[in-house]
PDB file of C-alpha atoms in Angstrom:
ATOM      1  CA  MET V   1     -28.259 -10.207   6.932  1.00 60.00           C
ATOM      2  CA  SER V   2     -29.731 -12.019   9.108  1.00 72.00           C
ATOM      3  CA  ALA V   3     -30.219 -15.733  10.921  1.00 83.00           C
ATOM      4  CA  PRO V   4     -32.013 -18.228   8.221  1.00 85.00           C
ATOM      5  CA  PRO V   5     -34.892 -19.674   9.551  1.00 91.00           C
ATOM      6  CA  SER V   6     -35.912 -23.096  10.674  1.00 88.00           C
ATOM      7  CA  SER V   7     -37.912 -23.811   6.863  1.00 94.00           C
ATOM      8  CA  TYR V   8     -38.968 -23.509   3.228  1.00 95.00           C
ATOM      9  CA  ALA V   9     -42.372 -22.728   4.348  1.00 94.00           C
ATOM     10  CA  ALA V  10     -40.517 -20.389   7.768  1.00 95.00           C
ATOM     11  CA  ALA V  11     -38.917 -18.330   4.564  1.00 95.00           C
ATOM     12  CA  VAL V  12     -41.419 -17.650   2.254  1.00 95.00           C
ATOM     13  CA  GLU V  13     -43.752 -16.646   5.657  1.00 94.00           C
ATOM     14  CA  ARG V  14     -40.715 -13.508   6.674  1.00 94.00           C
ATOM     15  CA  TYR V  15     -40.445 -12.643   3.003  1.00 95.00           C
ATOM     16  CA  LEU V  16     -43.765 -12.170   2.855  1.00 92.00           C
ATOM     17  CA  THR V  17     -43.122 -10.193   6.048  1.00 90.00           C
ATOM     18  CA  GLY V  18     -40.132  -8.512   6.261  1.00 91.00           C
ATOM     19  CA  ALA V  19     -40.211  -7.380   1.627  1.00 89.00           C
ATOM     20  CA  GLY V  20     -43.402  -5.441   2.901  1.00 81.00           C
ATOM     21  CA  ILE V  21     -45.632  -7.879   0.581  1.00 82.00           C
ATOM     22  CA  ALA V  22     -49.051  -6.326   1.087  1.00 70.00           C
ATOM     23  CA  LYS V  23     -52.394  -8.487   2.636  1.00 68.00           C
ATOM     24  CA  SER V  24     -54.640  -8.043  -0.124  1.00 60.00           C
ATOM     25  CA  SER V  25     -51.624  -9.833  -2.534  1.00 74.00           C
ATOM     26  CA  ALA V  26     -50.031 -11.790   0.278  1.00 81.00           C
ATOM     27  CA  ARG V  27     -52.616 -14.715  -0.269  1.00 79.00           C
ATOM     28  CA  ILE V  28     -51.725 -14.894  -4.098  1.00 81.00           C
ATOM     29  CA  TYR V  29     -47.480 -14.630  -3.221  1.00 88.00           C
ATOM     30  CA  ARG V  30     -48.494 -17.932  -0.711  1.00 89.00           C
ATOM     31  CA  ILE V  31     -49.825 -20.149  -3.062  1.00 87.00           C
ATOM     32  CA  SER V  32     -47.712 -19.443  -5.819  1.00 89.00           C
ATOM     33  CA  LEU V  33     -44.375 -19.907  -3.635  1.00 93.00           C
ATOM     34  CA  THR V  34     -45.974 -23.611  -2.155  1.00 92.00           C
ATOM     35  CA  THR V  35     -46.363 -24.779  -6.199  1.00 90.00           C
ATOM     36  CA  TRP V  36     -42.158 -23.967  -6.792  1.00 92.00           C
ATOM     37  CA  GLY V  37     -41.872 -24.909  -2.820  1.00 93.00           C
ATOM     38  CA  TRP V  38     -42.844 -28.671  -4.111  1.00 91.00           C
ATOM     39  CA  MET V  39     -41.122 -27.976  -7.149  1.00 92.00           C
ATOM     40  CA  LEU V  40     -37.501 -26.303  -5.090  1.00 93.00           C
ATOM     41  CA  ALA V  41     -38.412 -29.800  -3.361  1.00 91.00           C
ATOM     42  CA  GLY V  42     -37.783 -32.036  -6.360  1.00 88.00           C
ATOM     43  CA  GLY V  43     -41.163 -33.677  -6.997  1.00 86.00           C
ATOM     44  CA  PRO V  44     -43.880 -32.422  -8.285  1.00 83.00           C
ATOM     45  CA  ALA V  45     -46.498 -28.799  -7.908  1.00 79.00           C
ATOM     46  CA  PRO V  46     -50.221 -30.114  -6.855  1.00 76.00           C
ATOM     47  CA  THR V  47     -53.054 -29.145  -8.926  1.00 71.00           C
ATOM     48  CA  GLY V  48     -56.953 -28.631  -9.218  1.00 65.00           C
ATOM     49  CA  PRO V  49     -58.868 -27.592  -6.368  1.00 61.00           C
ATOM     50  CA  ALA V  50     -55.784 -29.370  -4.430  1.00 60.00           C
ATOM     51  CA  ARG V  51     -53.210 -26.335  -5.436  1.00 63.00           C
ATOM     52  CA  ARG V  52     -55.151 -24.310  -2.890  1.00 61.00           C
ATOM     53  CA  GLY V  53     -55.783 -25.596   0.764  1.00 67.00           C
ATOM     54  CA  ALA V  54     -51.485 -26.929  -0.295  1.00 76.00           C
ATOM     55  CA  LYS V  55     -49.323 -27.310   2.663  1.00 82.00           C
ATOM     56  CA  PRO V  56     -45.526 -26.560   1.250  1.00 83.00           C
ATOM     57  CA  PRO V  57     -43.653 -29.458   1.717  1.00 88.00           C
ATOM     58  CA  VAL V  58     -40.831 -29.106   4.673  1.00 92.00           C
ATOM     59  CA  PHE V  59     -37.160 -28.240   4.749  1.00 94.00           C
ATOM     60  CA  PRO V  60     -34.603 -26.682   4.841  1.00 93.00           C
ATOM     61  CA  VAL V  61     -34.235 -22.755   2.700  1.00 93.00           C
ATOM     62  CA  ALA V  62     -30.487 -24.137   2.122  1.00 93.00           C
ATOM     63  CA  ALA V  63     -31.897 -26.544   0.506  1.00 94.00           C
ATOM     64  CA  ILE V  64     -32.122 -24.458  -2.711  1.00 95.00           C
ATOM     65  CA  ASP V  65     -27.980 -24.167  -3.552  1.00 94.00           C
ATOM     66  CA  ASP V  66     -28.052 -27.750  -3.408  1.00 94.00           C
ATOM     67  CA  PRO V  67     -25.955 -27.795  -7.132  1.00 94.00           C
ATOM     68  CA  ALA V  68     -28.272 -30.882  -8.876  1.00 93.00           C
ATOM     69  CA  LEU V  69     -31.751 -28.444  -7.830  1.00 94.00           C
ATOM     70  CA  PRO V  70     -31.342 -26.725 -11.514  1.00 94.00           C
ATOM     71  CA  GLU V  71     -31.251 -29.458 -13.528  1.00 93.00           C
ATOM     72  CA  VAL V  72     -34.209 -31.115 -12.046  1.00 93.00           C
ATOM     73  CA  LEU V  73     -36.137 -27.890 -11.619  1.00 93.00           C
ATOM     74  CA  ALA V  74     -36.024 -27.176 -14.759  1.00 93.00           C
ATOM     75  CA  GLY V  75     -37.502 -30.422 -16.244  1.00 92.00           C
ATOM     76  CA  LEU V  76     -40.553 -29.440 -13.002  1.00 91.00           C
ATOM     77  CA  ALA V  77     -41.470 -26.748 -14.260  1.00 91.00           C
ATOM     78  CA  ALA V  78     -42.060 -27.690 -17.896  1.00 91.00           C
ATOM     79  CA  ALA V  79     -44.111 -29.794 -16.985  1.00 89.00           C
ATOM     80  CA  ARG V  80     -45.800 -27.969 -15.037  1.00 86.00           C
ATOM     81  CA  ALA V  81     -45.854 -25.552 -17.616  1.00 86.00           C
ATOM     82  CA  ASP V  82     -47.061 -27.332 -20.731  1.00 85.00           C
ATOM     83  CA  GLU V  83     -50.529 -28.020 -17.743  1.00 81.00           C
ATOM     84  CA  MET V  84     -51.197 -24.133 -17.200  1.00 82.00           C
ATOM     85  CA  ASP V  85     -51.088 -21.248 -18.788  1.00 79.00           C
ATOM     86  CA  ALA V  86     -48.907 -18.494 -19.501  1.00 84.00           C
ATOM     87  CA  ASP V  87     -49.906 -16.450 -17.795  1.00 79.00           C
ATOM     88  CA  THR V  88     -50.158 -17.925 -14.532  1.00 84.00           C
ATOM     89  CA  VAL V  89     -46.509 -19.476 -14.724  1.00 88.00           C
ATOM     90  CA  ASN V  90     -45.119 -16.449 -15.337  1.00 90.00           C
ATOM     91  CA  ARG V  91     -46.883 -14.445 -12.346  1.00 88.00           C
ATOM     92  CA  GLU V  92     -45.580 -17.909 -11.196  1.00 90.00           C
ATOM     93  CA  LEU V  93     -41.635 -18.072 -12.068  1.00 93.00           C
ATOM     94  CA  SER V  94     -42.062 -13.684 -11.290  1.00 93.00           C
ATOM     95  CA  ILE V  95     -43.093 -14.306  -7.679  1.00 93.00           C
ATOM     96  CA  ALA V  96     -40.915 -17.296  -6.425  1.00 95.00           C
ATOM     97  CA  ARG V  97     -37.469 -15.329  -8.406  1.00 95.00           C
ATOM     98  CA  LYS V  98     -39.271 -12.539  -6.144  1.00 94.00           C
ATOM     99  CA  ALA V  99     -38.953 -14.334  -3.016  1.00 95.00           C
ATOM    100  CA  ILE V 100     -35.340 -16.167  -3.980  1.00 96.00           C
ATOM    101  CA  GLY V 101     -34.318 -12.829  -4.743  1.00 95.00           C
ATOM    102  CA  TRP V 102     -35.323 -11.709  -0.791  1.00 95.00           C
ATOM    103  CA  TRP V 103     -33.780 -15.113   0.812  1.00 96.00           C
ATOM    104  CA  GLN V 104     -30.491 -14.063  -1.218  1.00 95.00           C
ATOM    105  CA  ARG V 105     -30.478 -10.322   0.129  1.00 94.00           C
ATOM    106  CA  GLN V 106     -30.591 -11.967   3.264  1.00 94.00           C
ATOM    107  CA  GLY V 107     -27.873 -14.058   3.235  1.00 94.00           C
ATOM    108  CA  TRP V 108     -30.367 -17.639   3.751  1.00 95.00           C
ATOM    109  CA  ILE V 109     -29.070 -18.664  -0.331  1.00 95.00           C
ATOM    110  CA  VAL V 110     -26.451 -17.759  -2.157  1.00 95.00           C
ATOM    111  CA  GLY V 111     -27.934 -18.916  -5.892  1.00 94.00           C
ATOM    112  CA  ASP V 112     -30.750 -18.576  -7.809  1.00 95.00           C
ATOM    113  CA  PRO V 113     -32.227 -22.284  -8.892  1.00 95.00           C
ATOM    114  CA  THR V 114     -34.572 -20.414 -11.720  1.00 94.00           C
ATOM    115  CA  ILE V 115     -31.868 -18.987 -14.213  1.00 92.00           C
ATOM    116  CA  GLY V 116     -32.134 -21.121 -16.328  1.00 89.00           C
ATOM    117  CA  ILE V 117     -35.892 -21.280 -17.096  1.00 93.00           C
ATOM    118  CA  GLU V 118     -37.656 -19.334 -19.586  1.00 91.00           C
ATOM    119  CA  ARG V 119     -40.678 -17.426 -19.106  1.00 89.00           C
ATOM    120  CA  ARG V 120     -43.236 -18.902 -21.729  1.00 87.00           C
ATOM    121  CA  PRO V 121     -44.951 -16.372 -24.564  1.00 84.00           C
ATOM    122  CA  ALA V 122     -48.472 -15.469 -24.173  1.00 69.00           C
ATOM    123  CA  PRO V 123     -50.548 -14.917 -26.485  1.00 66.00           C
ATOM    124  CA  PRO V 124     -51.519 -11.470 -27.774  1.00 60.00           C
ATOM    125  CA  ASP V 125     -54.715 -10.529 -25.098  1.00 58.00           C
ATOM    126  CA  ARG V 126     -57.096  -8.050 -27.605  1.00 58.00           C
ATOM    127  CA  THR V 127     -59.809  -7.336 -24.590  1.00 59.00           C
ATOM    128  CA  LYS V 128     -57.347  -4.258 -22.887  1.00 76.00           C
ATOM    129  CA  ALA V 129     -59.489  -2.572 -23.754  1.00 86.00           C
ATOM    130  CA  LEU V 130     -62.164  -2.081 -21.241  1.00 92.00           C
ATOM    131  CA  ALA V 131     -65.832  -2.312 -21.951  1.00 89.00           C
ATOM    132  CA  GLU V 132     -67.792   1.051 -21.630  1.00 89.00           C
ATOM    133  CA  ASN V 133     -70.257  -0.907 -19.604  1.00 92.00           C
ATOM    134  CA  GLN V 134     -66.968  -1.909 -17.541  1.00 94.00           C
ATOM    135  CA  ILE V 135     -65.751   1.473 -17.253  1.00 96.00           C
ATOM    136  CA  ALA V 136     -69.247   2.395 -15.940  1.00 96.00           C
ATOM    137  CA  ALA V 137     -68.764  -0.151 -13.157  1.00 96.00           C
ATOM    138  CA  LEU V 138     -65.568   1.388 -12.223  1.00 97.00           C
ATOM    139  CA  TRP V 139     -66.796   4.928 -11.386  1.00 97.00           C
ATOM    140  CA  ARG V 140     -69.833   2.929  -9.675  1.00 97.00           C
ATOM    141  CA  LEU V 141     -67.178   0.798  -6.755  1.00 96.00           C
ATOM    142  CA  ASP V 142     -67.409   2.816  -3.645  1.00 96.00           C
ATOM    143  CA  VAL V 143     -63.791   3.630  -3.297  1.00 96.00           C
ATOM    144  CA  GLY V 144     -62.061   6.435  -0.713  1.00 96.00           C
ATOM    145  CA  LEU V 145     -61.341   9.679  -2.516  1.00 97.00           C
ATOM    146  CA  ARG V 146     -57.926   8.866  -3.650  1.00 97.00           C
ATOM    147  CA  GLU V 147     -58.802   6.615  -5.521  1.00 98.00           C
ATOM    148  CA  LYS V 148     -61.851   7.815  -7.754  1.00 98.00           C
ATOM    149  CA  THR V 149     -59.784  10.841  -8.197  1.00 98.00           C
ATOM    150  CA  GLN V 150     -56.680   8.239  -9.505  1.00 98.00           C
ATOM    151  CA  TRP V 151     -58.642   6.810 -11.919  1.00 98.00           C
ATOM    152  CA  LYS V 152     -60.499   9.036 -13.731  1.00 98.00           C
ATOM    153  CA  MET V 153     -57.185  10.708 -14.441  1.00 97.00           C
ATOM    154  CA  LEU V 154     -55.245   7.654 -15.714  1.00 97.00           C
ATOM    155  CA  TYR V 155     -58.317   7.254 -17.651  1.00 96.00           C
ATOM    156  CA  GLU V 156     -59.829  11.004 -19.079  1.00 96.00           C
ATOM    157  CA  SER V 157     -55.681  11.958 -19.300  1.00 95.00           C
ATOM    158  CA  ALA V 158     -54.142   8.525 -21.330  1.00 93.00           C
ATOM    159  CA  ALA V 159     -50.688   8.793 -19.240  1.00 94.00           C
ATOM    160  CA  ARG V 160     -48.818   6.271 -18.523  1.00 92.00           C
ATOM    161  CA  ALA V 161     -49.291   5.101 -13.923  1.00 92.00           C
ATOM    162  CA  ASP V 162     -45.787   6.454 -12.604  1.00 90.00           C
ATOM    163  CA  GLU V 163     -46.517   9.555 -14.114  1.00 92.00           C
ATOM    164  CA  VAL V 164     -49.631   9.932 -12.747  1.00 95.00           C
ATOM    165  CA  LEU V 165     -48.409   9.649  -9.457  1.00 95.00           C
ATOM    166  CA  CYS V 166     -44.915  11.442  -9.977  1.00 94.00           C
ATOM    167  CA  LEU V 167     -47.646  14.514 -10.268  1.00 96.00           C
ATOM    168  CA  ASN V 168     -47.149  15.903  -7.290  1.00 96.00           C
ATOM    169  CA  VAL V 169     -49.923  19.211  -6.024  1.00 97.00           C
ATOM    170  CA  GLU V 170     -47.631  22.522  -7.849  1.00 96.00           C
ATOM    171  CA  ASP V 171     -47.605  20.939 -10.961  1.00 96.00           C
ATOM    172  CA  LEU V 172     -51.419  21.402 -11.086  1.00 97.00           C
ATOM    173  CA  TYR V 173     -53.023  23.485 -13.534  1.00 96.00           C
ATOM    174  CA  PRO V 174     -56.882  23.031 -12.808  1.00 93.00           C
ATOM    175  CA  GLN V 175     -58.011  26.225 -14.412  1.00 94.00           C
ATOM    176  CA  ASP V 176     -56.709  24.586 -17.457  1.00 95.00           C
ATOM    177  CA  LYS V 177     -57.678  21.167 -16.778  1.00 96.00           C
ATOM    178  CA  ARG V 178     -53.697  19.798 -17.522  1.00 95.00           C
ATOM    179  CA  GLY V 179     -50.176  18.580 -15.153  1.00 95.00           C
ATOM    180  CA  LYS V 180     -47.413  18.544 -15.792  1.00 95.00           C
ATOM    181  CA  ILE V 181     -45.111  15.666 -15.987  1.00 92.00           C
ATOM    182  CA  THR V 182     -42.070  13.765 -16.216  1.00 86.00           C
ATOM    183  CA  ALA V 183     -41.808  11.118 -19.464  1.00 80.00           C
ATOM    184  CA  LYS V 184     -40.136   8.458 -20.925  1.00 71.00           C
ATOM    185  CA  GLY V 185     -37.466  10.069 -20.966  1.00 66.00           C
ATOM    186  CA  GLY V 186     -37.194  12.841 -19.038  1.00 76.00           C
ATOM    187  CA  ALA V 187     -39.055  15.083 -20.921  1.00 82.00           C
ATOM    188  CA  THR V 188     -41.196  17.652 -19.302  1.00 90.00           C
ATOM    189  CA  GLU V 189     -44.432  17.278 -20.828  1.00 91.00           C
ATOM    190  CA  TRP V 190     -48.345  17.994 -20.194  1.00 94.00           C
ATOM    191  CA  ILE V 191     -51.438  15.788 -19.789  1.00 94.00           C
ATOM    192  CA  HIS V 192     -55.152  16.385 -20.965  1.00 96.00           C
ATOM    193  CA  TRP V 193     -57.896  16.074 -18.485  1.00 96.00           C
ATOM    194  CA  GLN V 194     -62.078  16.421 -17.728  1.00 95.00           C
ATOM    195  CA  SER V 195     -64.315  17.670 -16.771  1.00 95.00           C
ATOM    196  CA  GLY V 196     -64.904  14.299 -14.388  1.00 96.00           C
ATOM    197  CA  THR V 197     -61.041  14.976 -12.691  1.00 97.00           C
ATOM    198  CA  ALA V 198     -62.173  18.369 -12.349  1.00 96.00           C
ATOM    199  CA  GLN V 199     -64.482  17.972  -9.691  1.00 97.00           C
ATOM    200  CA  LEU V 200     -62.576  15.530  -7.630  1.00 97.00           C
ATOM    201  CA  LEU V 201     -59.304  17.744  -7.326  1.00 97.00           C
ATOM    202  CA  PRO V 202     -60.231  20.041  -5.321  1.00 96.00           C
ATOM    203  CA  ARG V 203     -61.306  17.391  -2.656  1.00 96.00           C
ATOM    204  CA  LEU V 204     -58.014  15.659  -2.284  1.00 97.00           C
ATOM    205  CA  ILE V 205     -55.899  18.826  -2.628  1.00 96.00           C
ATOM    206  CA  ALA V 206     -58.009  20.128   0.108  1.00 93.00           C
ATOM    207  CA  ARG V 207     -55.815  23.563   1.306  1.00 90.00           C
ATOM    208  CA  ARG V 208     -52.295  21.979   0.200  1.00 95.00           C
ATOM    209  CA  THR V 209     -50.389  24.109  -2.251  1.00 94.00           C
ATOM    210  CA  ARG V 210     -47.250  20.890  -2.829  1.00 95.00           C
ATOM    211  CA  GLY V 211     -45.444  18.107  -2.256  1.00 96.00           C
ATOM    212  CA  PRO V 212     -46.970  14.864  -4.387  1.00 97.00           C
ATOM    213  CA  LEU V 213     -50.465  15.043  -5.128  1.00 97.00           C
ATOM    214  CA  PHE V 214     -51.065  11.192  -4.225  1.00 97.00           C
ATOM    215  CA  LEU V 215     -50.446  10.864  -1.663  1.00 97.00           C
ATOM    216  CA  THR V 216     -50.598   6.655   1.644  1.00 96.00           C
ATOM    217  CA  ASP V 217     -52.617   7.143   4.415  1.00 93.00           C
ATOM    218  CA  ARG V 218     -50.082   7.218   6.738  1.00 91.00           C
ATOM    219  CA  LYS V 219     -46.830   9.323   7.881  1.00 94.00           C
ATOM    220  CA  ALA V 220     -43.845   8.750   5.471  1.00 94.00           C
ATOM    221  CA  PRO V 221     -41.683   5.697   7.663  1.00 92.00           C
ATOM    222  CA  ALA V 222     -38.066   7.797   8.551  1.00 91.00           C
ATOM    223  CA  GLY V 223     -35.943   7.564   5.273  1.00 90.00           C
ATOM    224  CA  THR V 224     -37.943   7.985   3.375  1.00 91.00           C
ATOM    225  CA  PRO V 225     -36.259  10.623   0.713  1.00 92.00           C
ATOM    226  CA  THR V 226     -37.904  14.838   0.847  1.00 94.00           C
ATOM    227  CA  LEU V 227     -39.727  14.864  -2.348  1.00 93.00           C
ATOM    228  CA  ASP V 228     -41.272  11.716  -1.918  1.00 95.00           C
ATOM    229  CA  VAL V 229     -43.400  13.553   1.181  1.00 96.00           C
ATOM    230  CA  CYS V 230     -46.477  16.033   1.844  1.00 96.00           C
ATOM    231  CA  PRO V 231     -44.693  19.169   3.874  1.00 95.00           C
ATOM    232  CA  GLU V 232     -47.613  19.805   4.812  1.00 94.00           C
ATOM    233  CA  THR V 233     -49.444  16.313   5.687  1.00 95.00           C
ATOM    234  CA  GLY V 234     -45.826  14.288   7.008  1.00 96.00           C
ATOM    235  CA  ARG V 235     -47.706  11.323   4.567  1.00 96.00           C
ATOM    236  CA  ALA V 236     -45.373   9.482   2.121  1.00 96.00           C
ATOM    237  CA  ARG V 237     -46.683   9.452  -1.782  1.00 96.00           C
ATOM    238  CA  LEU V 238     -48.737   7.071  -2.996  1.00 95.00           C
ATOM    239  CA  SER V 239     -45.794   3.650  -4.677  1.00 92.00           C
ATOM    240  CA  TYR V 240     -46.845   2.570  -8.354  1.00 90.00           C
ATOM    241  CA  ARG V 241     -47.156  -1.424  -6.251  1.00 88.00           C
ATOM    242  CA  ARG V 242     -49.404  -0.248  -3.715  1.00 92.00           C
ATOM    243  CA  ALA V 243     -51.771   1.978  -6.165  1.00 94.00           C
ATOM    244  CA  GLU V 244     -52.075  -1.361  -8.450  1.00 92.00           C
ATOM    245  CA  GLU V 245     -52.240  -3.469  -5.736  1.00 91.00           C
ATOM    246  CA  VAL V 246     -55.677  -0.946  -4.382  1.00 94.00           C
ATOM    247  CA  PHE V 247     -56.229  -1.285  -8.356  1.00 95.00           C
ATOM    248  CA  GLU V 248     -56.518  -4.732  -8.649  1.00 92.00           C
ATOM    249  CA  GLU V 249     -58.355  -6.061  -5.862  1.00 91.00           C
ATOM    250  CA  ASN V 250     -61.112  -3.523  -6.372  1.00 94.00           C
ATOM    251  CA  THR V 251     -61.346  -4.770  -9.944  1.00 95.00           C
ATOM    252  CA  ARG V 252     -61.565  -9.256  -9.337  1.00 92.00           C
ATOM    253  CA  LEU V 253     -65.373  -9.344  -8.649  1.00 91.00           C
ATOM    254  CA  LEU V 254     -64.849  -6.644 -11.971  1.00 93.00           C
ATOM    255  CA  ALA V 255     -63.522  -8.314 -13.777  1.00 91.00           C
ATOM    256  CA  ASN V 256     -64.411 -11.987 -13.007  1.00 91.00           C
ATOM    257  CA  PRO V 257     -67.985 -11.134 -13.336  1.00 89.00           C
ATOM    258  CA  LEU V 258     -68.759 -15.841 -12.726  1.00 88.00           C
ATOM    259  CA  ALA V 259     -66.883 -15.876  -9.668  1.00 84.00           C
ATOM    260  CA  SER V 260     -68.037 -16.973  -6.310  1.00 80.00           C
ATOM    261  CA  PRO V 261     -67.277 -16.025  -3.129  1.00 74.00           C
ATOM    262  CA  GLU V 262     -64.755 -17.520  -2.361  1.00 75.00           C
ATOM    263  CA  ASP V 263     -62.680 -17.947  -5.304  1.00 75.00           C
ATOM    264  CA  ILE V 264     -62.146 -14.393  -5.414  1.00 78.00           C
ATOM    265  CA  ASP V 265     -58.989 -14.097  -3.397  1.00 75.00           C
ATOM    266  CA  ASP V 266     -57.314 -16.532  -6.343  1.00 76.00           C
ATOM    267  CA  VAL V 267     -58.400 -14.406  -9.372  1.00 83.00           C
ATOM    268  CA  ASP V 268     -56.787 -11.489 -10.124  1.00 85.00           C
ATOM    269  CA  GLY V 269     -58.463  -7.636 -11.417  1.00 91.00           C
ATOM    270  CA  TRP V 270     -57.462  -5.334 -13.548  1.00 93.00           C
ATOM    271  CA  THR V 271     -54.397  -3.051 -13.868  1.00 91.00           C
ATOM    272  CA  LEU V 272     -54.099   0.245 -14.436  1.00 94.00           C
ATOM    273  CA  HIS V 273     -52.514  -0.037 -17.541  1.00 92.00           C
ATOM    274  CA  ARG V 274     -54.892  -0.690 -18.968  1.00 93.00           C
ATOM    275  CA  LEU V 275     -57.162   2.905 -18.319  1.00 96.00           C
ATOM    276  CA  ARG V 276     -54.845   4.240 -20.550  1.00 94.00           C
ATOM    277  CA  HIS V 277     -55.127   1.636 -23.608  1.00 91.00           C
ATOM    278  CA  SER V 278     -58.778   1.415 -23.008  1.00 93.00           C
ATOM    279  CA  ALA V 279     -58.900   5.514 -23.136  1.00 93.00           C
ATOM    280  CA  LEU V 280     -56.883   5.593 -26.660  1.00 92.00           C
ATOM    281  CA  THR V 281     -59.137   2.733 -27.935  1.00 90.00           C
ATOM    282  CA  HIS V 282     -62.121   4.497 -27.630  1.00 91.00           C
ATOM    283  CA  ASP V 283     -60.440   7.555 -28.862  1.00 90.00           C
ATOM    284  CA  ALA V 284     -59.865   5.855 -32.469  1.00 88.00           C
ATOM    285  CA  GLU V 285     -63.103   4.485 -32.183  1.00 86.00           C
ATOM    286  CA  ASP V 286     -64.872   7.959 -31.691  1.00 86.00           C
ATOM    287  CA  GLY V 287     -62.611   8.970 -35.403  1.00 86.00           C
ATOM    288  CA  THR V 288     -59.422  10.806 -33.096  1.00 87.00           C
ATOM    289  CA  SER V 289     -56.659  11.677 -35.593  1.00 88.00           C
ATOM    290  CA  THR V 290     -53.930   9.796 -36.045  1.00 87.00           C
ATOM    291  CA  PRO V 291     -51.641  13.528 -35.072  1.00 89.00           C
ATOM    292  CA  MET V 292     -54.242  13.523 -32.221  1.00 91.00           C
ATOM    293  CA  LEU V 293     -53.517  10.463 -30.654  1.00 88.00           C
ATOM    294  CA  LEU V 294     -49.605  10.368 -31.255  1.00 89.00           C
ATOM    295  CA  ALA V 295     -49.808  13.267 -29.330  1.00 89.00           C
ATOM    296  CA  ARG V 296     -52.903  12.118 -26.800  1.00 89.00           C
ATOM    297  CA  SER V 297     -50.483   9.168 -25.947  1.00 88.00           C
ATOM    298  CA  ARG V 298     -47.164  11.280 -26.998  1.00 87.00           C
ATOM    299  CA  HIS V 299     -45.844   7.631 -28.682  1.00 82.00           C
ATOM    300  CA  ALA V 300     -43.643   8.980 -30.917  1.00 77.00           C
ATOM    301  CA  SER V 301     -44.079   6.652 -33.626  1.00 81.00           C
ATOM    302  CA  VAL V 302     -48.009   5.252 -35.430  1.00 82.00           C
ATOM    303  CA  ARG V 303     -46.368   1.726 -35.279  1.00 76.00           C
ATOM    304  CA  SER V 304     -45.624   2.725 -30.895  1.00 75.00           C
ATOM    305  CA  LEU V 305     -49.734   3.256 -31.607  1.00 78.00           C
ATOM    306  CA  GLU V 306     -51.385   0.320 -33.329  1.00 77.00           C
ATOM    307  CA  ARG V 307     -52.388  -1.720 -30.468  1.00 73.00           C
ATOM    308  CA  TYR V 308     -53.610   1.364 -28.938  1.00 75.00           C
ATOM    309  CA  ALA V 309     -55.772   2.064 -31.932  1.00 73.00           C
ATOM    310  CA  ARG V 310     -58.067  -1.165 -32.777  1.00 72.00           C
ATOM    311  CA  PRO V 311     -62.002  -1.225 -32.296  1.00 72.00           C
ATOM    312  CA  GLY V 312     -63.189  -2.447 -29.215  1.00 71.00           C
ATOM    313  CA  VAL V 313     -65.893  -5.076 -28.651  1.00 72.00           C
ATOM    314  CA  ASP V 314     -68.722  -2.310 -28.526  1.00 76.00           C
ATOM    315  CA  SER V 315     -67.656  -0.610 -31.364  1.00 75.00           C
ATOM    316  CA  VAL V 316     -67.559  -4.529 -33.252  1.00 74.00           C
ATOM    317  CA  ALA V 317     -70.389  -4.993 -31.518  1.00 77.00           C
ATOM    318  CA  ARG V 318     -71.649  -2.028 -32.480  1.00 78.00           C
ATOM    319  CA  HIS V 319     -71.253  -2.164 -35.655  1.00 73.00           C
ATOM    320  CA  VAL V 320     -72.410  -5.829 -36.651  1.00 79.00           C
ATOM    321  CA  ALA V 321     -75.413  -4.540 -35.051  1.00 80.00           C
ATOM    322  CA  GLU V 322     -76.133  -2.306 -37.331  1.00 78.00           C
ATOM    323  CA  ARG V 323     -75.287  -4.414 -40.748  1.00 76.00           C
ATOM    324  CA  ASP V 324     -77.575  -6.321 -39.439  1.00 75.00           C
ATOM    325  CA  PRO V 325     -80.220  -7.978 -41.230  1.00 78.00           C
ATOM    326  CA  ALA V 326     -83.200  -8.783 -38.294  1.00 76.00           C
ATOM    327  CA  ALA V 327     -82.389  -5.192 -37.399  1.00 67.00           C
ATOM    328  CA  ARG V 328     -82.884  -3.293 -41.296  1.00 59.00           C
ATOM    329  CA  ARG V 329     -86.575  -5.454 -41.538  1.00 59.00           C
ATOM    330  CA  ARG V 330     -87.672  -3.753 -38.494  1.00 57.00           C
ATOM    331  CA  PRO V 331     -89.794  -0.933 -38.323  1.00 53.00           C
TER     332      PRO V 331
END
């Protein structure tokens, strides 16, 4: 419990610093919470170019508990959702709810006026598998050894990001290019990688013999669970949230090649899950059998595997090019 801030804008800043939102994400969070600030004040949110430079309205954060607000907010949110794409609307709703939950825990407000607002159904994204040239561009990025190793392992093993981030040094069998992970449901299973990961791992591990494989850059704060602290360096295990933020920030230009430099902070990069999705899709394109795909993905059913087994953009492009009558007539 702490003293409430003087205004909604101050509450936003307290949330961004107090909740540990990374600097790379704070700009997007601030824009989203400014947008929601206008609706929480009972007015329409700014749209278009004016949205990025908008200032939040002045009102006390306690006004969020106004019993009449949920009905007004539902109407404003519905109107905005009709003008925006579903992914943006859902992302902004998620950010608003995270902030409201944090303010509730501080004792500044009691209720959540967004409780009756539903996420918008988003059309399926058929481009989640990255093209081969996008994967190649990813490997060319100038990033640290930790990120290079982590991303290579995720792609080469087709493992889930949380599984890889939970790896300890003692779980690795470098000579066999495999490691033990705790899978969904708690089962202990193997993941396998290739030479790219194998070449990077010795440098990442250095002389460590135990503790988390992927570490933060700083010493672990007091209260960090012992299992998440390296006993040799004192650094903490890298969290999923931070790993995702770093990947998203570094891939914004790759994901939006036509974005101008001044807009790059307002666009999204890729998610770590796309490395797993891409690996399984590329395996399927190369003719990997269904039993092997099931074993590699560790899915329990073929139905769960279906969304990964769709041919990607490169495969379809090759298929069309190979059947182009003009191409066949060339000597």
